[in-house]
mmCIF file of C-alpha atoms and ligand atoms in Angstrom:
data_model
loop_
_atom_site.group_PDB
_atom_site.id
_atom_site.type_symbol
_atom_site.label_atom_id
_atom_site.label_comp_id
_atom_site.label_asym_id
_atom_site.label_seq_id
_atom_site.Cartn_x
_atom_site.Cartn_y
_atom_site.Cartn_z
ATOM 1 C CA MET N 28 28.510 -14.911 1.983
ATOM 2 C CA ASN N 29 30.081 -11.537 2.486
ATOM 3 C CA ARG N 30 29.861 -9.496 5.651
ATOM 4 C CA TYR N 31 28.464 -6.500 3.815
ATOM 5 C CA TRP N 32 25.379 -8.331 2.551
ATOM 6 C CA SER N 33 21.939 -7.367 3.834
ATOM 7 C CA SER N 34 19.952 -10.080 5.629
ATOM 8 C CA VAL N 35 17.561 -10.176 2.648
ATOM 9 C CA VAL N 36 20.401 -11.073 0.280
ATOM 10 C CA ARG N 37 21.703 -13.735 2.681
ATOM 11 C CA GLY N 38 18.331 -15.487 2.542
ATOM 12 C CA LEU N 39 17.843 -15.389 -1.259
ATOM 13 C CA GLU N 40 17.765 -18.503 -3.434
ATOM 14 C CA PRO N 41 18.049 -16.995 -6.926
ATOM 15 C CA TYR N 42 16.587 -18.481 -10.094
ATOM 16 C CA VAL N 43 19.073 -20.324 -12.307
ATOM 17 C CA PRO N 44 18.394 -19.632 -15.998
ATOM 18 C CA GLY N 45 19.223 -22.180 -18.699
ATOM 19 C CA GLU N 46 22.816 -21.771 -19.794
ATOM 20 C CA GLN N 47 23.821 -19.624 -22.767
ATOM 21 C CA PRO N 48 27.054 -21.363 -23.811
ATOM 22 C CA LYS N 49 29.427 -19.662 -26.203
ATOM 23 C CA ILE N 50 30.312 -22.875 -28.058
ATOM 24 C CA PRO N 51 29.992 -22.453 -31.848
ATOM 25 C CA GLY N 52 27.918 -24.961 -33.829
ATOM 26 C CA LEU N 53 25.844 -25.967 -30.844
ATOM 27 C CA ILE N 54 22.229 -27.104 -31.305
ATOM 28 C CA LYS N 55 20.615 -25.128 -28.520
ATOM 29 C CA LEU N 56 17.329 -26.661 -27.400
ATOM 30 C CA ASN N 57 17.489 -25.695 -23.698
ATOM 31 C CA THR N 58 15.813 -22.294 -23.190
ATOM 32 C CA ASN N 59 12.735 -22.275 -25.455
ATOM 33 C CA GLU N 60 14.003 -19.567 -27.755
ATOM 34 C CA ASN N 61 12.409 -19.272 -31.189
ATOM 35 C CA PRO N 62 14.518 -20.929 -33.915
ATOM 36 C CA TYR N 63 13.439 -18.263 -36.429
ATOM 37 C CA GLY N 64 14.681 -14.696 -36.256
ATOM 38 C CA PRO N 65 12.378 -11.793 -35.469
ATOM 39 C CA SER N 66 10.194 -10.331 -38.218
ATOM 40 C CA PRO N 67 12.214 -8.356 -40.822
ATOM 41 C CA LYS N 68 9.906 -5.439 -39.997
ATOM 42 C CA VAL N 69 11.179 -5.546 -36.402
ATOM 43 C CA LEU N 70 14.778 -5.382 -37.594
ATOM 44 C CA ARG N 71 13.940 -2.377 -39.769
ATOM 45 C CA ALA N 72 12.189 -0.608 -36.883
ATOM 46 C CA LEU N 73 15.221 -1.214 -34.661
ATOM 47 C CA ALA N 74 17.600 0.151 -37.292
ATOM 48 C CA ASP N 75 15.453 3.279 -37.659
ATOM 49 C CA GLU N 76 15.582 3.804 -33.914
ATOM 50 C CA VAL N 77 19.392 3.840 -33.845
ATOM 51 C CA ALA N 78 19.607 7.610 -34.175
ATOM 52 C CA ASP N 79 20.434 10.870 -32.472
ATOM 53 C CA THR N 80 17.213 10.533 -30.419
ATOM 54 C CA LEU N 81 18.944 7.896 -28.250
ATOM 55 C CA ARG N 82 20.258 10.818 -26.212
ATOM 56 C CA LEU N 83 16.654 11.333 -25.007
ATOM 57 C CA TYR N 84 14.866 9.190 -22.443
ATOM 58 C CA PRO N 85 12.188 6.905 -23.864
ATOM 59 C CA ASP N 86 8.477 7.363 -23.177
ATOM 60 C CA PRO N 87 8.180 6.238 -19.524
ATOM 61 C CA ASN N 88 4.702 4.800 -20.162
ATOM 62 C CA SER N 89 5.460 3.122 -23.520
ATOM 63 C CA ASP N 90 2.151 4.509 -24.807
ATOM 64 C CA ARG N 91 2.755 3.431 -28.405
ATOM 65 C CA LEU N 92 3.304 -0.171 -27.346
ATOM 66 C CA ARG N 93 0.393 -0.189 -24.921
ATOM 67 C CA ALA N 94 -1.871 1.038 -27.725
ATOM 68 C CA ALA N 95 -0.567 -1.633 -30.125
ATOM 69 C CA VAL N 96 -1.163 -4.400 -27.564
ATOM 70 C CA ALA N 97 -4.604 -3.007 -26.683
ATOM 71 C CA GLY N 98 -5.580 -2.944 -30.358
ATOM 72 C CA ARG N 99 -4.527 -6.522 -30.889
ATOM 73 C CA CYS N 100 -6.168 -7.837 -27.707
ATOM 74 C CA HIS N 101 -9.384 -5.751 -27.971
ATOM 75 C CA VAL N 102 -8.894 -4.007 -24.623
ATOM 76 C CA LYS N 103 -8.237 -0.390 -23.597
ATOM 77 C CA PRO N 104 -4.668 0.925 -23.252
ATOM 78 C CA GLN N 105 -5.369 1.460 -19.511
ATOM 79 C CA GLN N 106 -5.790 -2.335 -19.292
ATOM 80 C CA VAL N 107 -2.213 -2.951 -20.517
ATOM 81 C CA PHE N 108 1.076 -2.914 -18.623
ATOM 82 C CA VAL N 109 4.481 -3.481 -20.263
ATOM 83 C CA GLY N 110 7.822 -4.312 -18.718
ATOM 84 C CA ASN N 111 11.394 -5.470 -19.226
ATOM 85 C CA GLY N 112 10.522 -9.080 -20.087
ATOM 86 C CA SER N 113 7.607 -10.866 -18.488
ATOM 87 C CA ASP N 114 9.952 -11.818 -15.658
ATOM 88 C CA GLU N 115 9.926 -8.172 -14.579
ATOM 89 C CA VAL N 116 6.154 -7.961 -15.080
ATOM 90 C CA LEU N 117 5.811 -11.067 -12.902
ATOM 91 C CA ALA N 118 8.077 -9.614 -10.219
ATOM 92 C CA HIS N 119 5.974 -6.434 -10.017
ATOM 93 C CA THR N 120 2.799 -8.561 -9.957
ATOM 94 C CA PHE N 121 4.045 -10.592 -6.985
ATOM 95 C CA LEU N 122 4.742 -7.452 -4.989
ATOM 96 C CA ALA N 123 1.709 -5.442 -6.133
ATOM 97 C CA LEU N 124 -1.030 -8.072 -6.117
ATOM 98 C CA LEU N 125 0.042 -11.407 -4.608
ATOM 99 C CA LYS N 126 1.555 -10.478 -1.232
ATOM 100 C CA HIS N 127 -1.119 -11.054 1.420
ATOM 101 C CA GLU N 128 -1.708 -12.813 4.762
ATOM 102 C CA LEU N 129 -3.029 -16.008 3.159
ATOM 103 C CA PRO N 130 -0.627 -18.068 1.043
ATOM 104 C CA LEU N 131 -0.262 -17.676 -2.715
ATOM 105 C CA LEU N 132 -1.104 -20.949 -4.493
ATOM 106 C CA PHE N 133 0.726 -22.437 -7.480
ATOM 107 C CA PRO N 134 1.444 -25.964 -8.775
ATOM 108 C CA ASP N 135 4.279 -28.056 -7.327
ATOM 109 C CA ILE N 136 5.649 -28.347 -10.843
ATOM 110 C CA THR N 137 5.633 -25.036 -12.679
ATOM 111 C CA TYR N 138 7.847 -22.095 -13.643
ATOM 112 C CA SER N 139 10.569 -22.172 -11.004
ATOM 113 C CA PHE N 140 10.801 -18.375 -10.809
ATOM 114 C CA TYR N 141 7.531 -18.227 -8.791
ATOM 115 C CA PRO N 142 9.020 -19.469 -5.477
ATOM 116 C CA VAL N 143 12.044 -17.213 -6.100
ATOM 117 C CA TYR N 144 9.866 -14.088 -6.208
ATOM 118 C CA CYS N 145 8.134 -15.322 -3.039
ATOM 119 C CA GLY N 146 11.555 -15.478 -1.400
ATOM 120 C CA LEU N 147 12.521 -12.020 -2.615
ATOM 121 C CA TYR N 148 9.297 -10.366 -1.447
ATOM 122 C CA GLN N 149 8.682 -12.657 1.564
ATOM 123 C CA ILE N 150 5.367 -13.948 0.287
ATOM 124 C CA ALA N 151 3.795 -17.016 1.928
ATOM 125 C CA PHE N 152 3.005 -19.716 -0.626
ATOM 126 C CA GLN N 153 1.639 -23.222 -0.894
ATOM 127 C CA ARG N 154 2.410 -25.689 -3.677
ATOM 128 C CA ILE N 155 -0.561 -27.659 -5.003
ATOM 129 C CA PRO N 156 0.473 -31.010 -6.529
ATOM 130 C CA LEU N 157 -0.313 -31.699 -10.171
ATOM 131 C CA THR N 158 -2.364 -34.876 -10.687
ATOM 132 C CA ALA N 159 -0.569 -38.168 -11.372
ATOM 133 C CA ALA N 160 -1.015 -37.360 -15.091
ATOM 134 C CA PHE N 161 0.804 -34.006 -14.537
ATOM 135 C CA GLU N 162 -2.418 -32.034 -14.998
ATOM 136 C CA ILE N 163 -3.641 -28.973 -13.099
ATOM 137 C CA ASN N 164 -7.004 -29.565 -11.436
ATOM 138 C CA LEU N 165 -8.358 -26.099 -10.566
ATOM 139 C CA ASP N 166 -10.767 -27.604 -8.003
ATOM 140 C CA ASP N 167 -7.662 -28.206 -5.860
ATOM 141 C CA TYR N 168 -7.225 -24.390 -5.701
ATOM 142 C CA ARG N 169 -10.633 -23.801 -4.122
ATOM 143 C CA ARG N 170 -9.292 -23.070 -0.659
ATOM 144 C CA PRO N 171 -8.544 -19.863 1.245
ATOM 145 C CA ASN N 172 -5.680 -18.104 -0.539
ATOM 146 C CA GLY N 173 -3.950 -14.784 -1.058
ATOM 147 C CA GLY N 174 -3.807 -15.309 -4.825
ATOM 148 C CA VAL N 175 -3.352 -17.982 -7.469
ATOM 149 C CA ILE N 176 -0.771 -18.078 -10.260
ATOM 150 C CA ILE N 177 -0.982 -20.638 -13.044
ATOM 151 C CA ALA N 178 1.211 -20.899 -16.124
ATOM 152 C CA ASN N 179 -1.103 -21.856 -18.996
ATOM 153 C CA PRO N 180 0.178 -23.841 -20.780
ATOM 154 C CA ASN N 181 2.156 -25.002 -17.777
ATOM 155 C CA ALA N 182 5.943 -25.171 -17.865
ATOM 156 C CA PRO N 183 7.805 -27.474 -18.035
ATOM 157 C CA THR N 184 4.987 -29.985 -18.683
ATOM 158 C CA GLY N 185 3.686 -28.134 -21.768
ATOM 159 C CA MET N 186 0.095 -29.076 -20.937
ATOM 160 C CA ALA N 187 -2.769 -26.570 -21.105
ATOM 161 C CA LEU N 188 -6.087 -25.912 -19.390
ATOM 162 C CA LYS N 189 -9.116 -24.904 -21.457
ATOM 163 C CA VAL N 190 -10.348 -21.327 -21.047
ATOM 164 C CA SER N 191 -13.733 -22.763 -20.009
ATOM 165 C CA GLU N 192 -12.018 -24.385 -16.989
ATOM 166 C CA ILE N 193 -10.381 -21.064 -16.024
ATOM 167 C CA GLU N 194 -13.725 -19.295 -16.457
ATOM 168 C CA ARG N 195 -15.513 -21.803 -14.201
ATOM 169 C CA PHE N 196 -12.806 -21.366 -11.562
ATOM 170 C CA LEU N 197 -13.021 -17.556 -11.703
ATOM 171 C CA GLU N 198 -16.806 -17.671 -11.234
ATOM 172 C CA GLY N 199 -16.221 -19.194 -7.783
ATOM 173 C CA ALA N 200 -13.090 -17.213 -6.873
ATOM 174 C CA PRO N 201 -13.768 -13.481 -6.675
ATOM 175 C CA GLU N 202 -11.800 -12.934 -3.440
ATOM 176 C CA SER N 203 -8.214 -12.945 -4.695
ATOM 177 C CA VAL N 204 -6.172 -12.193 -7.791
ATOM 178 C CA VAL N 205 -5.801 -14.987 -10.346
ATOM 179 C CA VAL N 206 -2.764 -14.612 -12.610
ATOM 180 C CA ILE N 207 -2.475 -16.638 -15.817
ATOM 181 C CA ASP N 208 1.076 -16.671 -17.219
ATOM 182 C CA GLU N 209 0.580 -17.231 -20.953
ATOM 183 C CA ALA N 210 4.234 -17.262 -22.016
ATOM 184 C CA TYR N 211 3.562 -20.145 -24.447
ATOM 185 C CA VAL N 212 -0.116 -19.594 -25.289
ATOM 186 C CA ASP N 213 0.503 -18.882 -28.990
ATOM 187 C CA PHE N 214 1.721 -22.418 -29.676
ATOM 188 C CA GLY N 215 -1.690 -24.047 -29.465
ATOM 189 C CA ALA N 216 -3.543 -23.113 -26.260
ATOM 190 C CA GLU N 217 -6.448 -20.670 -25.797
ATOM 191 C CA THR N 218 -5.841 -17.230 -24.292
ATOM 192 C CA ALA N 219 -7.995 -16.079 -21.367
ATOM 193 C CA VAL N 220 -7.636 -12.407 -22.401
ATOM 194 C CA GLY N 221 -11.310 -12.425 -23.454
ATOM 195 C CA LEU N 222 -12.295 -12.845 -19.781
ATOM 196 C CA VAL N 223 -10.621 -9.731 -18.351
ATOM 197 C CA ASP N 224 -13.660 -7.475 -18.796
ATOM 198 C CA ARG N 225 -15.822 -9.885 -16.771
ATOM 199 C CA PHE N 226 -13.352 -10.622 -13.962
ATOM 200 C CA PRO N 227 -11.682 -7.616 -12.267
ATOM 201 C CA ASN N 228 -9.358 -10.030 -10.387
ATOM 202 C CA LEU N 229 -7.916 -11.695 -13.525
ATOM 203 C CA LEU N 230 -4.456 -10.717 -14.804
ATOM 204 C CA ILE N 231 -2.968 -12.216 -17.975
ATOM 205 C CA ILE N 232 0.801 -12.090 -18.504
ATOM 206 C CA GLN N 233 2.426 -12.608 -21.901
ATOM 207 C CA THR N 234 5.872 -12.234 -23.415
ATOM 208 C CA LEU N 235 7.404 -11.350 -26.773
ATOM 209 C CA SER N 236 10.333 -13.677 -26.000
ATOM 210 C CA LYS N 237 8.912 -16.894 -27.385
ATOM 211 C CA SER N 238 6.285 -16.619 -30.126
ATOM 212 C CA ARG N 239 7.545 -13.205 -31.298
ATOM 213 C CA SER N 240 11.161 -14.315 -31.275
ATOM 214 C CA LEU N 241 12.412 -11.378 -29.184
ATOM 215 C CA ALA N 242 13.983 -12.959 -26.088
ATOM 216 C CA GLY N 243 16.966 -10.651 -26.569
ATOM 217 C CA LEU N 244 14.878 -7.453 -26.577
ATOM 218 C CA ARG N 245 13.215 -8.109 -23.165
ATOM 219 C CA VAL N 246 9.549 -7.197 -23.537
ATOM 220 C CA GLY N 247 6.678 -8.636 -21.514
ATOM 221 C CA LEU N 248 3.161 -7.449 -20.815
ATOM 222 C CA ALA N 249 0.135 -7.813 -18.581
ATOM 223 C CA ILE N 250 -3.551 -7.375 -19.427
ATOM 224 C CA GLY N 251 -6.314 -6.954 -16.879
ATOM 225 C CA ASP N 252 -8.716 -4.613 -15.154
ATOM 226 C CA ALA N 253 -7.449 -1.008 -15.046
ATOM 227 C CA GLY N 254 -7.406 -1.251 -11.230
ATOM 228 C CA LEU N 255 -4.895 -4.119 -11.329
ATOM 229 C CA ILE N 256 -2.798 -2.314 -13.944
ATOM 230 C CA GLU N 257 -2.676 0.777 -11.732
ATOM 231 C CA ALA N 258 -1.127 -1.346 -8.955
ATOM 232 C CA LEU N 259 1.589 -2.505 -11.366
ATOM 233 C CA ASP N 260 2.217 1.083 -12.491
ATOM 234 C CA ARG N 261 2.644 2.144 -8.872
ATOM 235 C CA VAL N 262 5.340 -0.490 -8.305
ATOM 236 C CA LYS N 263 7.030 0.227 -11.634
ATOM 237 C CA ASN N 264 7.129 3.944 -10.897
ATOM 238 C CA SER N 265 8.680 3.209 -7.525
ATOM 239 C CA PHE N 266 11.391 1.056 -9.119
ATOM 240 C CA ASN N 267 12.390 2.113 -12.645
ATOM 241 C CA SER N 268 10.634 4.793 -14.692
ATOM 242 C CA TYR N 269 12.058 3.530 -17.991
ATOM 243 C CA PRO N 270 11.960 -0.291 -18.087
ATOM 244 C CA LEU N 271 11.625 -0.307 -21.880
ATOM 245 C CA ASP N 272 14.218 1.565 -23.888
ATOM 246 C CA ARG N 273 13.607 3.193 -27.268
ATOM 247 C CA LEU N 274 14.728 0.115 -29.192
ATOM 248 C CA ALA N 275 12.487 -2.211 -27.158
ATOM 249 C CA ILE N 276 9.414 -0.016 -27.660
ATOM 250 C CA SER N 277 9.897 0.324 -31.442
ATOM 251 C CA GLY N 278 10.806 -3.326 -31.983
ATOM 252 C CA ALA N 279 7.896 -4.553 -29.895
ATOM 253 C CA VAL N 280 5.383 -2.320 -31.706
ATOM 254 C CA ALA N 281 6.597 -3.663 -35.066
ATOM 255 C CA ALA N 282 6.390 -7.249 -33.762
ATOM 256 C CA MET N 283 2.811 -6.790 -32.551
ATOM 257 C CA GLU N 284 1.835 -5.314 -35.925
ATOM 258 C CA ASP N 285 3.368 -8.025 -38.141
ATOM 259 C CA ASN N 286 0.665 -10.636 -37.807
ATOM 260 C CA ASP N 287 1.574 -12.515 -41.010
ATOM 261 C CA TYR N 288 5.109 -13.300 -39.854
ATOM 262 C CA PHE N 289 3.847 -14.270 -36.416
ATOM 263 C CA GLU N 290 1.309 -16.708 -37.887
ATOM 264 C CA GLU N 291 3.793 -18.198 -40.341
ATOM 265 C CA THR N 292 6.515 -18.892 -37.762
ATOM 266 C CA ARG N 293 4.267 -20.197 -35.013
ATOM 267 C CA ARG N 294 2.593 -22.591 -37.466
ATOM 268 C CA LYS N 295 5.988 -23.878 -38.571
ATOM 269 C CA ILE N 296 6.975 -24.516 -34.942
ATOM 270 C CA ILE N 297 3.710 -26.338 -34.212
ATOM 271 C CA ALA N 298 4.195 -28.543 -37.298
ATOM 272 C CA THR N 299 7.797 -29.362 -36.288
ATOM 273 C CA ARG N 300 6.635 -30.165 -32.758
ATOM 274 C CA GLU N 301 4.099 -32.705 -34.001
ATOM 275 C CA LEU N 302 6.809 -34.401 -36.071
ATOM 276 C CA LEU N 303 9.232 -34.399 -33.130
ATOM 277 C CA VAL N 304 6.638 -35.918 -30.778
ATOM 278 C CA LYS N 305 5.949 -38.701 -33.299
ATOM 279 C CA ASP N 306 9.677 -39.425 -33.761
ATOM 280 C CA LEU N 307 10.391 -39.492 -30.016
ATOM 281 C CA ARG N 308 7.443 -41.794 -29.359
ATOM 282 C CA GLY N 309 8.851 -44.017 -32.094
ATOM 283 C CA LEU N 310 12.093 -44.204 -30.076
ATOM 284 C CA GLY N 311 10.161 -45.358 -26.999
ATOM 285 C CA PHE N 312 9.828 -41.999 -25.231
ATOM 286 C CA GLU N 313 6.743 -41.065 -23.261
ATOM 287 C CA VAL N 314 5.928 -37.499 -24.367
ATOM 288 C CA LEU N 315 3.392 -35.334 -22.521
ATOM 289 C CA PRO N 316 0.869 -33.613 -24.833
ATOM 290 C CA SER N 317 2.470 -30.221 -25.551
ATOM 291 C CA GLN N 318 0.829 -26.913 -26.496
ATOM 292 C CA CYS N 319 4.215 -25.157 -26.289
ATOM 293 C CA ASN N 320 7.407 -24.625 -28.290
ATOM 294 C CA PHE N 321 8.994 -27.373 -26.197
ATOM 295 C CA ILE N 322 8.168 -30.954 -25.311
ATOM 296 C CA PHE N 323 8.589 -32.816 -22.021
ATOM 297 C CA ALA N 324 9.611 -36.435 -22.433
ATOM 298 C CA ARG N 325 11.033 -39.407 -20.550
ATOM 299 C CA HIS N 326 12.407 -42.752 -21.656
ATOM 300 C CA PRO N 327 11.395 -45.746 -19.514
ATOM 301 C CA GLY N 328 14.798 -47.406 -19.933
ATOM 302 C CA ARG N 329 17.278 -44.515 -19.704
ATOM 303 C CA ASP N 330 18.229 -42.029 -17.014
ATOM 304 C CA ALA N 331 17.342 -38.497 -18.133
ATOM 305 C CA GLU N 332 20.480 -36.827 -16.786
ATOM 306 C CA GLU N 333 22.663 -39.368 -18.605
ATOM 307 C CA LEU N 334 20.731 -38.808 -21.825
ATOM 308 C CA ALA N 335 21.273 -35.049 -21.469
ATOM 309 C CA ARG N 336 24.993 -35.645 -20.928
ATOM 310 C CA SER N 337 25.253 -37.921 -23.987
ATOM 311 C CA LEU N 338 23.452 -35.337 -26.124
ATOM 312 C CA ARG N 339 25.818 -32.674 -24.915
ATOM 313 C CA LEU N 340 28.796 -34.723 -26.106
ATOM 314 C CA ARG N 341 27.131 -34.544 -29.514
ATOM 315 C CA SER N 342 26.796 -30.715 -29.202
ATOM 316 C CA ILE N 343 23.072 -30.741 -28.475
ATOM 317 C CA ILE N 344 21.853 -29.162 -25.251
ATOM 318 C CA VAL N 345 18.451 -29.734 -23.673
ATOM 319 C CA ARG N 346 17.139 -28.898 -20.193
ATOM 320 C CA HIS N 347 17.082 -31.347 -17.281
ATOM 321 C CA PHE N 348 15.585 -30.485 -13.870
ATOM 322 C CA ARG N 349 16.752 -32.263 -10.722
ATOM 323 C CA GLN N 350 13.375 -31.653 -9.062
ATOM 324 C CA GLU N 351 11.532 -34.645 -7.596
ATOM 325 C CA ARG N 352 8.717 -36.099 -9.776
ATOM 326 C CA ILE N 353 10.262 -34.751 -12.975
ATOM 327 C CA ASN N 354 13.930 -35.729 -12.702
ATOM 328 C CA GLN N 355 13.488 -38.450 -15.340
ATOM 329 C CA PHE N 356 12.186 -35.974 -17.922
ATOM 330 C CA LEU N 357 13.977 -33.858 -20.502
ATOM 331 C CA ARG N 358 12.574 -30.545 -21.660
ATOM 332 C CA ILE N 359 13.422 -30.105 -25.312
ATOM 333 C CA THR N 360 12.820 -26.859 -27.211
ATOM 334 C CA VAL N 361 11.297 -27.224 -30.675
ATOM 335 C CA GLY N 362 13.954 -26.000 -33.102
ATOM 336 C CA THR N 363 13.907 -26.050 -36.896
ATOM 337 C CA ASP N 364 13.064 -29.309 -38.707
ATOM 338 C CA GLY N 365 16.803 -29.743 -39.288
ATOM 339 C CA GLU N 366 17.727 -29.290 -35.622
ATOM 340 C CA CYS N 367 15.001 -31.652 -34.440
ATOM 341 C CA GLY N 368 16.120 -34.190 -37.046
ATOM 342 C CA ARG N 369 19.677 -34.041 -35.679
ATOM 343 C CA LEU N 370 18.298 -34.495 -32.170
ATOM 344 C CA THR N 371 16.247 -37.609 -32.997
ATOM 345 C CA GLN N 372 19.188 -39.057 -34.920
ATOM 346 C CA ALA N 373 21.493 -38.491 -31.933
ATOM 347 C CA LEU N 374 18.959 -40.033 -29.537
ATOM 348 C CA ALA N 375 18.556 -43.048 -31.815
ATOM 349 C CA GLU N 376 22.342 -43.548 -31.720
ATOM 350 C CA ILE N 377 22.546 -43.100 -27.937
ATOM 351 C CA LEU N 378 19.663 -45.546 -27.321
ATOM 352 C CA GLY N 379 21.250 -48.022 -29.721
ATOM 353 C CA ASP N 380 24.544 -48.054 -27.773
HETATM 354 C C1 LIG M 601 10.051 -17.751 -20.593
HETATM 355 C C2 LIG M 601 9.024 -17.604 -19.519
HETATM 356 C C3 LIG M 601 8.779 -16.374 -18.914
HETATM 357 C C4 LIG M 601 9.686 -15.178 -19.034
HETATM 358 O O1 LIG M 601 9.852 -14.682 -20.222
HETATM 359 P P1 LIG M 601 10.605 -13.284 -20.445
HETATM 360 O O2 LIG M 601 11.686 -13.613 -21.397
HETATM 361 O O3 LIG M 601 11.107 -12.751 -19.149
HETATM 362 O O4 LIG M 601 9.536 -12.435 -21.019
HETATM 363 C C5 LIG M 601 7.724 -16.265 -18.017
HETATM 364 N N1 LIG M 601 6.985 -17.328 -17.692
HETATM 365 C C6 LIG M 601 7.217 -18.536 -18.214
HETATM 366 C C7 LIG M 601 6.362 -19.674 -17.808
HETATM 367 C C8 LIG M 601 8.248 -18.715 -19.132
HETATM 368 O O5 LIG M 601 8.525 -19.908 -19.610
#
């Protein structure tokens, strides 16, 4: 605390991101980054953008990127919003669309940034428990609310709802905004983007950080009815006119256009995940069914925090959450086959001790 702080800052409980250690040779399986680099076409587009034109502001509306996203998702550019990572898109969404009298609903176990935004913008919220099997049951969300936000697939469980379940929920929930955070959707789940033309209260949020391997470029997006997008534009234009710089716009356009590279790398990650799940189950782990580039696993005989510490001594870092209900789980990012092999070997040694 410092006496110059505003009362808002005094009350904040900020999000704690996974660490980015500077230790060389580390196997980093803690923040769900893509183990493969971005498309070579992205790197070329970035290099081309490093030019005299950097003295000029970028396009405040990122029209080129909005058009590229619209083309890929079969929507109109007015149905697309882009921002500095999906975290920024989420922040604007909370303020623009989810702040109401009635509480915002989200699962008790989900992306831990959601309650942080509620704290920042003073939004009332209610946590809805996952089932005993760590599933989301959308019938539990059929109660008066000021909005609903669901990560699909959910994080950190990795488990996904079917689009038909989301559709059935939306048919009975026209009163408030329903946000689906699809940060991991490309690793095996179904996108609900196809529903936006039928439901003017549905907003889909995606990111280029995971499946497009661009966590370092900071690009996220939202797709929905033009009326919802206009609300996001109003907040954005009251906050920062230029959230995406010239490099981010060019790199993101190239990433959206290189479908072959996208398909190749996401398939590799899915194949490695299936192998990793099989190996961990072979070591006695219980692994939740994952549709993500990470898995969520617990060992019936070993404390999760101790396992994480032992892995760290072997230069492998994974994510452990101290939160109730999940404090015996480890969240492990799917790396390359080689990295996952080193992980299972290390776990086999640790469990053998
Ligand atoms: C990673 C992640 C995000 C944020 O991604 P950005 O890098 O800010 O685009 C949003 N939601 C969930 C559930 C995530 O896991």
